[in-house]
Structures are given as structure tokens and as C-alpha cells.
XYZ file of C-alpha atoms in Angstrom:
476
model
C 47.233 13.124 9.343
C 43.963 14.077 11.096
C 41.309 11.466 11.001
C 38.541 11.570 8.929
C 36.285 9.127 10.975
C 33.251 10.945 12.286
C 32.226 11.517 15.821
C 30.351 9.252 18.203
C 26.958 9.929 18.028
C 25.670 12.055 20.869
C 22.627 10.794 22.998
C 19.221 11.100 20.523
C 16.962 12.517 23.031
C 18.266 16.240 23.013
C 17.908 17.045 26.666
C 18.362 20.486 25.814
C 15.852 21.472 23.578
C 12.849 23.295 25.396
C 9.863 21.334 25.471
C 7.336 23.647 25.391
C 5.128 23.233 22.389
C 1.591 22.387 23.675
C -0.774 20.026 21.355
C -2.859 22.983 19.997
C 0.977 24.107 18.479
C 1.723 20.456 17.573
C -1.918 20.313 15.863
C -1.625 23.335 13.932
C 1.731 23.086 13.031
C 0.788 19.297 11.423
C -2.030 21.498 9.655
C -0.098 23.727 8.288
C 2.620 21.262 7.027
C 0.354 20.432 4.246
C -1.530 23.700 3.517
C 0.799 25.766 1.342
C 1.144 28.946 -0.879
C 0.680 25.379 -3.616
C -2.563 24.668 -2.657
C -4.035 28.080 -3.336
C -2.108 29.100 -6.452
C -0.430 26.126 -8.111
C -3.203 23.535 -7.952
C -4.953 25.941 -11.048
C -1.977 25.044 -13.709
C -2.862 21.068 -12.389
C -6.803 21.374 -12.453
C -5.809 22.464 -15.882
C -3.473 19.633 -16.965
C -6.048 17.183 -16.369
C -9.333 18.281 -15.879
C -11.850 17.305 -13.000
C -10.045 13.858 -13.279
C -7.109 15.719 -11.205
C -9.278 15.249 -8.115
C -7.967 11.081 -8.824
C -4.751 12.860 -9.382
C -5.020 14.253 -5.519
C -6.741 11.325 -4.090
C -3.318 9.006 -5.307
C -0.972 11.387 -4.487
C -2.778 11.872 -0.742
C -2.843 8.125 -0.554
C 0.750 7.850 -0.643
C 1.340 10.593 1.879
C -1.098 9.140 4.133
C 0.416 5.342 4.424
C 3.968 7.271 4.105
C 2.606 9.422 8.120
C 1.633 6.258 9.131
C 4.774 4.834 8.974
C 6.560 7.120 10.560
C 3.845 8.069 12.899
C 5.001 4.378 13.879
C 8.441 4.723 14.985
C 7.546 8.352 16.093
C 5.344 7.177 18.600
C 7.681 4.770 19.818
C 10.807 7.086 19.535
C 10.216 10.818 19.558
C 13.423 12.146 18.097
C 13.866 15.572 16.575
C 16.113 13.960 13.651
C 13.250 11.934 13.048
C 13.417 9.945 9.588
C 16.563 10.892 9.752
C 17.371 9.346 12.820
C 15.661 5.999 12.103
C 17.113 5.744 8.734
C 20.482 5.382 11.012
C 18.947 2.603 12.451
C 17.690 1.157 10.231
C 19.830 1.168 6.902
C 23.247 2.866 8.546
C 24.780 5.514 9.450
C 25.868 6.396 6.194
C 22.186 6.737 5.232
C 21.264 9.146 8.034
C 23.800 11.390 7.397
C 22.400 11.316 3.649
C 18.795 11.964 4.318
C 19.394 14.391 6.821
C 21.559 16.994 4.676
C 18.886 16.162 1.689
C 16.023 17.474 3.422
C 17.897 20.421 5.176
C 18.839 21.099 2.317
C 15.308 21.457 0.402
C 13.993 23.200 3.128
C 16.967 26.199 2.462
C 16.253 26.340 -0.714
C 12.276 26.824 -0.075
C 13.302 29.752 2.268
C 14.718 31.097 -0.904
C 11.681 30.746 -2.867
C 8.469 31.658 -0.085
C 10.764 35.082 0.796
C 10.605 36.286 -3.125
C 7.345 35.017 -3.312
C 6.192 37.016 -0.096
C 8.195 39.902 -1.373
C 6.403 40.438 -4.298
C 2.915 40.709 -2.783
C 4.121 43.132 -0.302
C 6.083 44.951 -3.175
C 2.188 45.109 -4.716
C 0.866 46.893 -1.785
C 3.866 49.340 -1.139
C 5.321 49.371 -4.542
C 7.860 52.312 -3.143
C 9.604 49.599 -1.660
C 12.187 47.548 -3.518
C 11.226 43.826 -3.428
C 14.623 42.883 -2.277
C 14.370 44.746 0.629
C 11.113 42.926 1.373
C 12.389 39.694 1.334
C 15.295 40.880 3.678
C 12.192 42.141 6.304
C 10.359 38.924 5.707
C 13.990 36.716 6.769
C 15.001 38.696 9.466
C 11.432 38.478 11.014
C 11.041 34.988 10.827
C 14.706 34.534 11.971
C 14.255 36.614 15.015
C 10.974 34.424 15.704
C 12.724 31.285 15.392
C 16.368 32.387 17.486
C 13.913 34.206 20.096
C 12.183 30.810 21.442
C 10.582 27.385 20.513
C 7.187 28.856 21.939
C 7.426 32.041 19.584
C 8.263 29.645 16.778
C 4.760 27.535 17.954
C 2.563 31.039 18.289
C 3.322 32.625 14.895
C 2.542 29.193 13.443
C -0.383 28.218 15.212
C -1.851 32.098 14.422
C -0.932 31.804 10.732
C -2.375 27.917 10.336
C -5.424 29.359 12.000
C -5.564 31.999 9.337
C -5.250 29.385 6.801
C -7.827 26.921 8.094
C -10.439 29.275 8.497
C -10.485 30.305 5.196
C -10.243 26.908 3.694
C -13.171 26.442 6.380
C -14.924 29.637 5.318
C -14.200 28.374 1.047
C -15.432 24.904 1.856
C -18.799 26.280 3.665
C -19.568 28.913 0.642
C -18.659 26.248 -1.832
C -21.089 23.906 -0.011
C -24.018 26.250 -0.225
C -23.321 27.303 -3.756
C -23.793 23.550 -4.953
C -26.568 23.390 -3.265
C -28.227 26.501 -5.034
C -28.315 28.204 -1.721
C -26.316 31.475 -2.503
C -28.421 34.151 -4.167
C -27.317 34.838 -7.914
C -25.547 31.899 -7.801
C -27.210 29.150 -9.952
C -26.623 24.957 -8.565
C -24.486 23.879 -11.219
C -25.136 19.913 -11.020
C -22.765 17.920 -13.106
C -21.858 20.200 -15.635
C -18.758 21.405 -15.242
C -17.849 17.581 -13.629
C -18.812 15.739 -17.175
C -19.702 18.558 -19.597
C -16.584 20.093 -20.634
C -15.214 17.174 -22.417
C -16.021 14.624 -19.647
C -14.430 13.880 -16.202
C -11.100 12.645 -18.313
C -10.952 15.656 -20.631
C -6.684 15.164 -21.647
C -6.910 11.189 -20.881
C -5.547 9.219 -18.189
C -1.944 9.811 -19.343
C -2.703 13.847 -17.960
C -4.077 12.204 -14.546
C -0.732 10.409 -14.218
C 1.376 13.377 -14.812
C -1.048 15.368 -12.570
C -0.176 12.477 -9.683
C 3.595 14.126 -10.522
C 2.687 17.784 -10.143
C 0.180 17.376 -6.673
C 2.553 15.325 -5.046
C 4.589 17.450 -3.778
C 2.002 19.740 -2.478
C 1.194 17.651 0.477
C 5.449 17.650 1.592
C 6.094 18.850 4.783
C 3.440 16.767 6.660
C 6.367 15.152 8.311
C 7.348 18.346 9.987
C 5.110 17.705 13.116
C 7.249 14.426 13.875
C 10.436 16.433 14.110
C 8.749 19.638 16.256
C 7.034 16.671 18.330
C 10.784 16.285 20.242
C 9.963 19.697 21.490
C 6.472 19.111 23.262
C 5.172 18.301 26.628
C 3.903 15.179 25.621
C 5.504 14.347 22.100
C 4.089 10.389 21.506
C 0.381 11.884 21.987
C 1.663 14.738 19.612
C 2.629 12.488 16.677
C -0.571 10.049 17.808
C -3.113 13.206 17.185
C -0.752 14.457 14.324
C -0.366 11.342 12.008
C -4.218 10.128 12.619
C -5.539 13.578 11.614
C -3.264 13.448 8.420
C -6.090 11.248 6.438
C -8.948 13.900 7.459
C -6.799 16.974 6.764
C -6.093 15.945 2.501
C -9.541 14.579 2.456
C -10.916 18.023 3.978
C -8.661 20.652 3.230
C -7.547 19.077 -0.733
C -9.911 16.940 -1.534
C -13.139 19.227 -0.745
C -11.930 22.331 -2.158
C -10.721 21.356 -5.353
C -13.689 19.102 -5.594
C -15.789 22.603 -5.035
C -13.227 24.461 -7.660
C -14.344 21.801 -10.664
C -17.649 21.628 -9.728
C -18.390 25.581 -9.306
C -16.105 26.349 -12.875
C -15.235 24.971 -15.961
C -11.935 23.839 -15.339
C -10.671 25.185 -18.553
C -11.295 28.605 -17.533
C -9.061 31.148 -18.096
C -9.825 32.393 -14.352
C -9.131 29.141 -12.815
C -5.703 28.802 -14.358
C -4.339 31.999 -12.906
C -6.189 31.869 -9.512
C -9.144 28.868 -8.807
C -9.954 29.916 -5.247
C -10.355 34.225 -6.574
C -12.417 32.608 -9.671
C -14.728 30.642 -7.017
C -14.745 34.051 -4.764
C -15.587 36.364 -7.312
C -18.346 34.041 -7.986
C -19.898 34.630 -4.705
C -19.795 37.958 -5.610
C -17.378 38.727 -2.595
C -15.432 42.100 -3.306
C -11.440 42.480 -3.293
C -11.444 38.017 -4.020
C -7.481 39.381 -5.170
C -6.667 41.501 -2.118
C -8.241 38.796 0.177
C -6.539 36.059 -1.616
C -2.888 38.181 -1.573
C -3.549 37.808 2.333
C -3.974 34.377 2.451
C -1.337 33.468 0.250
C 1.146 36.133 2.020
C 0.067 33.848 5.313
C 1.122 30.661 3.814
C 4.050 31.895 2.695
C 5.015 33.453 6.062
C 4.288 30.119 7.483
C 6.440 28.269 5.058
C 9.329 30.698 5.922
C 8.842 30.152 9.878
C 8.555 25.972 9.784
C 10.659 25.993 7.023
C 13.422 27.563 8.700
C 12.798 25.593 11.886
C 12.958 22.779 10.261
C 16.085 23.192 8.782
C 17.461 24.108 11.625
C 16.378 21.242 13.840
C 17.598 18.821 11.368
C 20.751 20.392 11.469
C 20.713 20.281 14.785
C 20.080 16.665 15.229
C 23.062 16.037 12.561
C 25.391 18.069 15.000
C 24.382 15.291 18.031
C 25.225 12.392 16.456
C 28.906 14.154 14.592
C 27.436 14.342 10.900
C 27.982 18.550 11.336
C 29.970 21.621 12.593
C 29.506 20.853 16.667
C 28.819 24.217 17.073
C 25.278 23.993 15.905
C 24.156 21.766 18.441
C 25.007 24.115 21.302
C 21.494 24.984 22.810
C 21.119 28.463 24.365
C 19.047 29.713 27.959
C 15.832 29.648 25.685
C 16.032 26.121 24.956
C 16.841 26.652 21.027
C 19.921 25.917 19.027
C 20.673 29.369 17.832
C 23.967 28.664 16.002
C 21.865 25.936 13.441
C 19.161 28.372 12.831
C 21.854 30.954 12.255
C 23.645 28.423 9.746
C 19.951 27.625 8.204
C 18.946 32.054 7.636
C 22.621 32.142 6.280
C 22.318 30.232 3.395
C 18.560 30.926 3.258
C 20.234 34.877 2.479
C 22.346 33.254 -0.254
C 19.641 31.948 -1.918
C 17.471 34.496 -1.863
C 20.282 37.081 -3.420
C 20.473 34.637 -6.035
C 17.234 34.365 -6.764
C 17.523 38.527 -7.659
C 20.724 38.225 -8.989
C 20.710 35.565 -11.478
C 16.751 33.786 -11.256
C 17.371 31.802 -14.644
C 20.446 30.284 -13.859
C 22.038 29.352 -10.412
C 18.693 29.902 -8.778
C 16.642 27.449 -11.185
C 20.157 24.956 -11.043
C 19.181 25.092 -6.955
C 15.625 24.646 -6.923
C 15.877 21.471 -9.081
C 18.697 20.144 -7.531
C 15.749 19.717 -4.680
C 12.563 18.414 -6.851
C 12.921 14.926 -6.018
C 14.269 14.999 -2.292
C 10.331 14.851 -0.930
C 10.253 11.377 -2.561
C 13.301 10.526 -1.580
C 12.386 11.305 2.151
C 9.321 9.568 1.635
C 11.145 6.240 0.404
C 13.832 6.302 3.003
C 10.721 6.425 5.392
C 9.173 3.528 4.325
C 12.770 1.166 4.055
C 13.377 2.412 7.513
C 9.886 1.357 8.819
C 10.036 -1.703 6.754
C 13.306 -2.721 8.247
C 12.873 -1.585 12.009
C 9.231 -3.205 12.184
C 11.092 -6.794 11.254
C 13.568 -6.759 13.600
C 10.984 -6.055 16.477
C 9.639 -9.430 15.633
C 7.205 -10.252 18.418
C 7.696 -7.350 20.496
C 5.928 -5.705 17.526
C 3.229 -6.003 19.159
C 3.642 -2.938 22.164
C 3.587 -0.663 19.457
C 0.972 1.982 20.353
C 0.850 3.016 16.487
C 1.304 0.588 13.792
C 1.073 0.897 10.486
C -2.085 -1.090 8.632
C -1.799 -4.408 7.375
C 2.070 -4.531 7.746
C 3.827 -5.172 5.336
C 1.506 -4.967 2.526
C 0.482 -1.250 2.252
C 4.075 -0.613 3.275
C 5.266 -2.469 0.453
C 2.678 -0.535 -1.828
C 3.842 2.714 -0.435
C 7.314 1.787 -1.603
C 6.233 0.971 -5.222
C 4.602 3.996 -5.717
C 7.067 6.295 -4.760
C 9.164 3.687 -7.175
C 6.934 4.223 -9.667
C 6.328 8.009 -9.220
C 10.241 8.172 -9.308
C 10.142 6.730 -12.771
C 7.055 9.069 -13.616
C 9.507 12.355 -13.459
C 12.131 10.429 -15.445
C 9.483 9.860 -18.508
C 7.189 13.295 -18.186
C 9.800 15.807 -19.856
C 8.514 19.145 -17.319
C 10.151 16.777 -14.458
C 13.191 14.935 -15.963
C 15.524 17.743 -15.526
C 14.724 17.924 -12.105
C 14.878 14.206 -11.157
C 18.437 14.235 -13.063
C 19.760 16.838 -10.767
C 18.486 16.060 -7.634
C 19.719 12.361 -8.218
C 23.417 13.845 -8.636
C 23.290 15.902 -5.660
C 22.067 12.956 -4.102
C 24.626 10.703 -4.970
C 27.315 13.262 -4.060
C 25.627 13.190 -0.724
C 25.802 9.335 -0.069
C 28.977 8.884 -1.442
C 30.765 11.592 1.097
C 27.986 9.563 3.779
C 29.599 6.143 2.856
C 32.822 7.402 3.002
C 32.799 8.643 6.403
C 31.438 5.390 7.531
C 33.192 3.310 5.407
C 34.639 1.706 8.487
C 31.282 1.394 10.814
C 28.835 0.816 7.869
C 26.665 -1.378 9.630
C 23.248 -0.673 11.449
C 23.341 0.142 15.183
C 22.492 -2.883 17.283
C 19.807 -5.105 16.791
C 18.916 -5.001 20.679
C 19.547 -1.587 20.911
C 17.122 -0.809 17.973
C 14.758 -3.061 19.856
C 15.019 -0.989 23.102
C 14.856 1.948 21.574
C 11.714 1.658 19.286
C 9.823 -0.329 21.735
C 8.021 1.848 24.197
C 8.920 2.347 27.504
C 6.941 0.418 30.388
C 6.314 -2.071 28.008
């Protein structure tokens, strides 16, 4: 009988990935990590749920993902892998918890290729309505596929062009927004606190509607972590997750922050236009013409970008599985280009499934997918901190040639653990999220059970010298 026992793990610095990112790629593509289609669209149905008070609700939630960058902005710095997390969670906590993570997060990012190509389809089925919206969402793949299979540098353009696109109008939104305040836009009366403290004060629905707020913004600010992983693929990838991770704190304070705090202020938040659309209701306002067709643009730019670093994403982290035997070989084969066509062929694949699904039967197996992935950002997150929690003790004194460390180790660490704890039990109590939890923690124990399994034999950590060596940087 063949053996089950899984490969030996092929050398983690993929010498065949291209490494041509430059940091204006690396800083845009850490931008765009956290702005999403979310931000523009879903944070109305949240300013609702709570209030003004869901600015608290975005200044938690952004608190977590800030320590959570940190700490992997540590062992980033010190270890540029593209399996990132992934990779130090085999370090750190096994093998069998590697291979866990790894297929967990390629896995949400599938599904989310899925769900940005309907969503892009539709707007596009708006403008040309004589196109079906299917067919749309097969353009929008195929595009973003051929971007991704074509080069790492094409992948880096379209994303660095569409997070400009994105920052200059949250620039451009945060400017106006300023100016309106301030009574400085003609027609447009300063509207103090008003809208802050006069709509049934700052905690309108209570404290209890902040808290499930915490649960609905949270996952708005996922796919920060995506700079670490393209990071493997630049000219100089330590300064790339250096710049990356220490801009993370200005971008939620800037970007989140600042133009929700503009939203609240601007409009009563319990507005029927701020529901459907806050940033159109702020634009129409100003008094700016076509806020809807502008908006459409902006979204159908996020959502573009979602598709492209979703799908590399996916694909990388498949990729990195492949080296070190937790997937089909075949997908770690690199081609001329420097990219590892076969995973990003295995990622649009399933990415195709899901998106027929999504037309084919949207109530049932599509919703059953999509939940099976509402937890996995917290997961990630958690598996983050144990990692960095673990690997940081066992450097002991050498701790200290770190050139990024997480603050006041092992304190906030251990608060970023009991808040994604604590958020964890959140979605088990707040009904809207139970469902969700429930089904991503069976897919996830279906995962770690085949993980353990595998490495039933070899459960153990790598090391402890090699982990040393290998998270300490070099010339140290």
C-alpha cells in the first residue's frame, strides 16, 4: 500500500518566483488590502446598526488588526516567505497546523473570487444591460486570470493603478468632507454636533449594537496581510513588510476612521440614503452630479482589485503549500515569467465553480460556501498571534536582532489573542453570525483533522535552532 506520509518540505525561500515587485507595488498593494467594495457599500447597513457609536465599533475592530500586522510584520521582517502565516504557523505550532491554515485561507480567498465577479457583473450588466451578467463575470475572470498567469509585474501594475483609483477618491471624500464641516462648501451648511449627539445620542441602539457592530467591521479590514505574502516577490521584501506593516495604523485611522467619521457627522445616520449608499448620500450633498455613476466606478475598481489580489493570493498560498508537499506538486512548477501558472490555474478553476453557482443556485450551495468562510479571517488572525507568541519565546535573547518587534511583548500580544477569543464567541451569541461561525468551524475541523493525520507521525515543531536561524536576521 502506497504511503500516506507527506513530502519533505521543499526549501521556503522560492528561488523561482520573480522578484520584481518594486515598493510603490508593495505600498499600494498593502493599501488596497484593506480598502474594499465593504468599505464603500457595506459600512451603511453598520453605521445603521449602531449609530455614530460604530466609529468605537471601527476603532476596536482596527485595533485588533493593527497589533495582529505587527505581529506578523515581526516574523515577516525576519523571514520573508510567500506562505507567510502559513509558513510560521509550521514553525511554530506544527506541521499539521500549516497545512490547516494554509488551505483555510486559500480557500476564503476562492470563494471571494466568487462573490467580487457577480458583484462586478452586475454593475457592468447596469451600464450594458444587453449583456447577460453571467457573461460579465466570465470577462471579469478571464481578465484578471490572464493578468495574474501573464507576470508578477502585471499582477503589481493593475493593482497599484486600481489602489490609486481608490485612494484618491477616499483622498478626494476626505478633503470635501473636511471643508463641508468646516462650513466651507457653498450651500452646504457646518453641521456641528448634530447629527454626532442629536439623533438619539452618540449610543442611539446601546452598547450591545456597538459590540455586534465590532462583529460586522471586522472583517472589512481582512486582507491587510496580503502584502506579507506578495513581499516574497520584491526587490527588497524586509523593507517591503517594514513600510507595509508601519503604515497599517495610518491607513484605518485615515482611510476608515476619517471617512466614516465625515459620513455621521455630514448625515443623520438613520437616513434612508445612508443605509443604501453613505459615500453617494455625502456626494449628492456636495451637490456633485452622477454621485451613483461615480460611485458604480469606484466600487467596480475595488472589486476588480479584490478579483486580481484575491486570485494572487490564492494562488501563492497554494503555491507555497506545493513546496513544502501539503498539495498537487504540479502547482509549484514556476514558468519563464517567474509565476506559478499551474496554482493560479487551480485558484480561476474553482473561482469558475463558484461563480456558476452563485447563478445557478445563490440561496443554497452558494450561501452553504460563503459561510463555510465567515470565520477563517479570525482564524488567520489567531493562528498569527500563537505563532508570534510561540516563535518570539524560543528566540529568547537573540530576540533582541529583531528589526521589527511587536510592542510591549507579550502583553498586547496576549490582548490580541483575547479579542479575537472574545470576538469568536461574539458570532456564536449575535444570531446574523452563528450560522456562519458553525460552518466555518466544521470545515475547519475537517481541515485539521486530515492536517493531523498526515503528520500524525512528525507532529512536532521544526527545530528549535533551526527556528532560531531562520527568524533571526541574517548578519546578525
Amino acid at each position: 500500500m502506497r504511503s500516506h506520509a507527506p513530502a519533505e518540505p521543499a526549501q521556503t525561500d522560492q528561488p523561482g518566483l520573480s522578484k520584481v515587485l518594486k515598493p510603490r507595488h508593495l505600498s499600494m498593494i498593502a493599501i488596497a488590502g484593506v480598502i474594499g467594495a465593504g468599505l464603500f457599500v457595506g459600512s451603511g447597513a453598520a453605521i445603521q446598526q449602531a449609530g455614530p457609536g460604530i466609529l468605537v465599533a471601527y476603532a476596536a475592530a482596527g485595533l485588533v488588526v493593527i497589533l495582529v500586522m505587527r505581529m506578523l510584520g515581526e516574523m515577516a521582517a525576519a523571514n520573508p516567505e510567500t506562505g507567510s502565516f502559513s509558513a510560521y504557523a509550521d514553525k511554530a505550532l506544527g506541521r499539521w497546523a500549516g497545512f490547516s491554515i494554509g488551505w483555510l485561507y486559500a480557500w476564503f480567498w476562492i470563494i471571494v473570487l466568487g462573490i467580487e465577479a457577480t458583484a462586478g457583473a452586475a454593475i457592468m450588466h447596469r451600464w450594458v444591460p444587453g449583456i447577460d451578467q453571467w457573461v460579465w463575470a466570465l470577462v471579469l475572470m478571464v481578465l484578471l486570470t490572464l493578468t495574474n498567469v501573464a507576470s508578477v509585474k502585471s499582477f503589481g501594475e493593475f493593482e497599484f493603478w486600481f489602489a490609486s483609483i481608490k485612494v484618491a477618491a477616499i483622498v478626494g471624500f476626505l478633503l470635501f468632507g473636511v471643508a463641508a464641516i468646516a462650513g466651507l462648501i457653498p450651500g452646504v451648511d457646518a453641521p456641528g454636533l448634530t447629527n454626532l449627539t442629536g439623533q438619539g445620542g452618540f449610543f442611539p441602539n446601546g452598547g450591545a449594537a456597538v459590540l455586534a457592530g465590532i462583529l460586522v467591521v471586522v472583517f472589512s479590514f481582512f486582507g491587510a496581510e496580503i502584502a506579507t505574502i506578495a513581499a516574497g516577490e520584491s526587490t527588497n521584501p524586509v523593507n517591503a513588510v517594514k513600510k507595509a506593516v508601519r503604515s497599517t495604523v495610518w491607513r484605518i485611522l485615515v482611510f476608515y476612521i476619517g471617512s466614516i467619521a465625515i459620513v455621521v457627522t455630514l448625515l443623520p445616520w438613520n437616513s434612508t440614503s445612508v443605509a443604501k449608499s453613505p459615500y453617494v448620500a455625502v456626494m449628492e450633498l456636495y451637490g456633485i452630479p452622477g454621485a451613483g455613476v461615480i460611485m458604480d466606478v469606484i466600487v467596480l475598481t475595488s472589486v476588480l482589485s479584490c478579483l486580481n489580489s484575491g486570485l494572487y493570493t490564492a494562488s501563492r498560498m497554494l503555491f507555497s503549500l506545493s513546496t513544502r508537499g501539503d498539495a498537487p506538486r504540479s502547482w509549484g512548477r514556476i514558468s519563464k515569467r517567474g509565476v506559478p501558472v499551474s496554482a493560479v490555474l487551480a485558484s480561476t478553476v474553482v473561482g469558475f465553480i463558484t461563480v456558476g453557482l452563485n447563478y445557478i443556485a445563490p440561496d443554497t450551495v452558494f450561501l452553504f460556501l460563503v459561510n463555510t468562510s465567515g470565520a477563517i479571517a479570525l482564524f488567520v488572525w489567531l493562528v498569527i498571534a500563537l505563532s508570534q507568541l510561540i516563535l518570539r519565546r524560543r528566540l529568547g535573547a537573540q530576540a533582541k536582532q529583531l528589526t521589527l518587534k511587536m510592542w510591549f511583548f507579550p502583553y498586547l500580544t496576549w490582548l490580541a489573542i483575547g479579542s479575537i477569543v472574545a470576538l469568536l464567541v461574539g458570532m456564536v451569541i449575535l444570531e446574523s453570525t452563528r450560522e456562519s461561525l458553525l460552518l466555518s468551524v466544521l470545515l475547519a475541523a475537517v481541515v485539521v483533522a486530515i492536517g493531523v493525520w498526515r503528520y500524525r507521525r512528525n507532529n512536532r515543531p521544526q527545530d528549535e535552532q533551526e527556528d532560531q536561524a531562520q527568524l533571526v536576521p541574517a548578519g546578525k
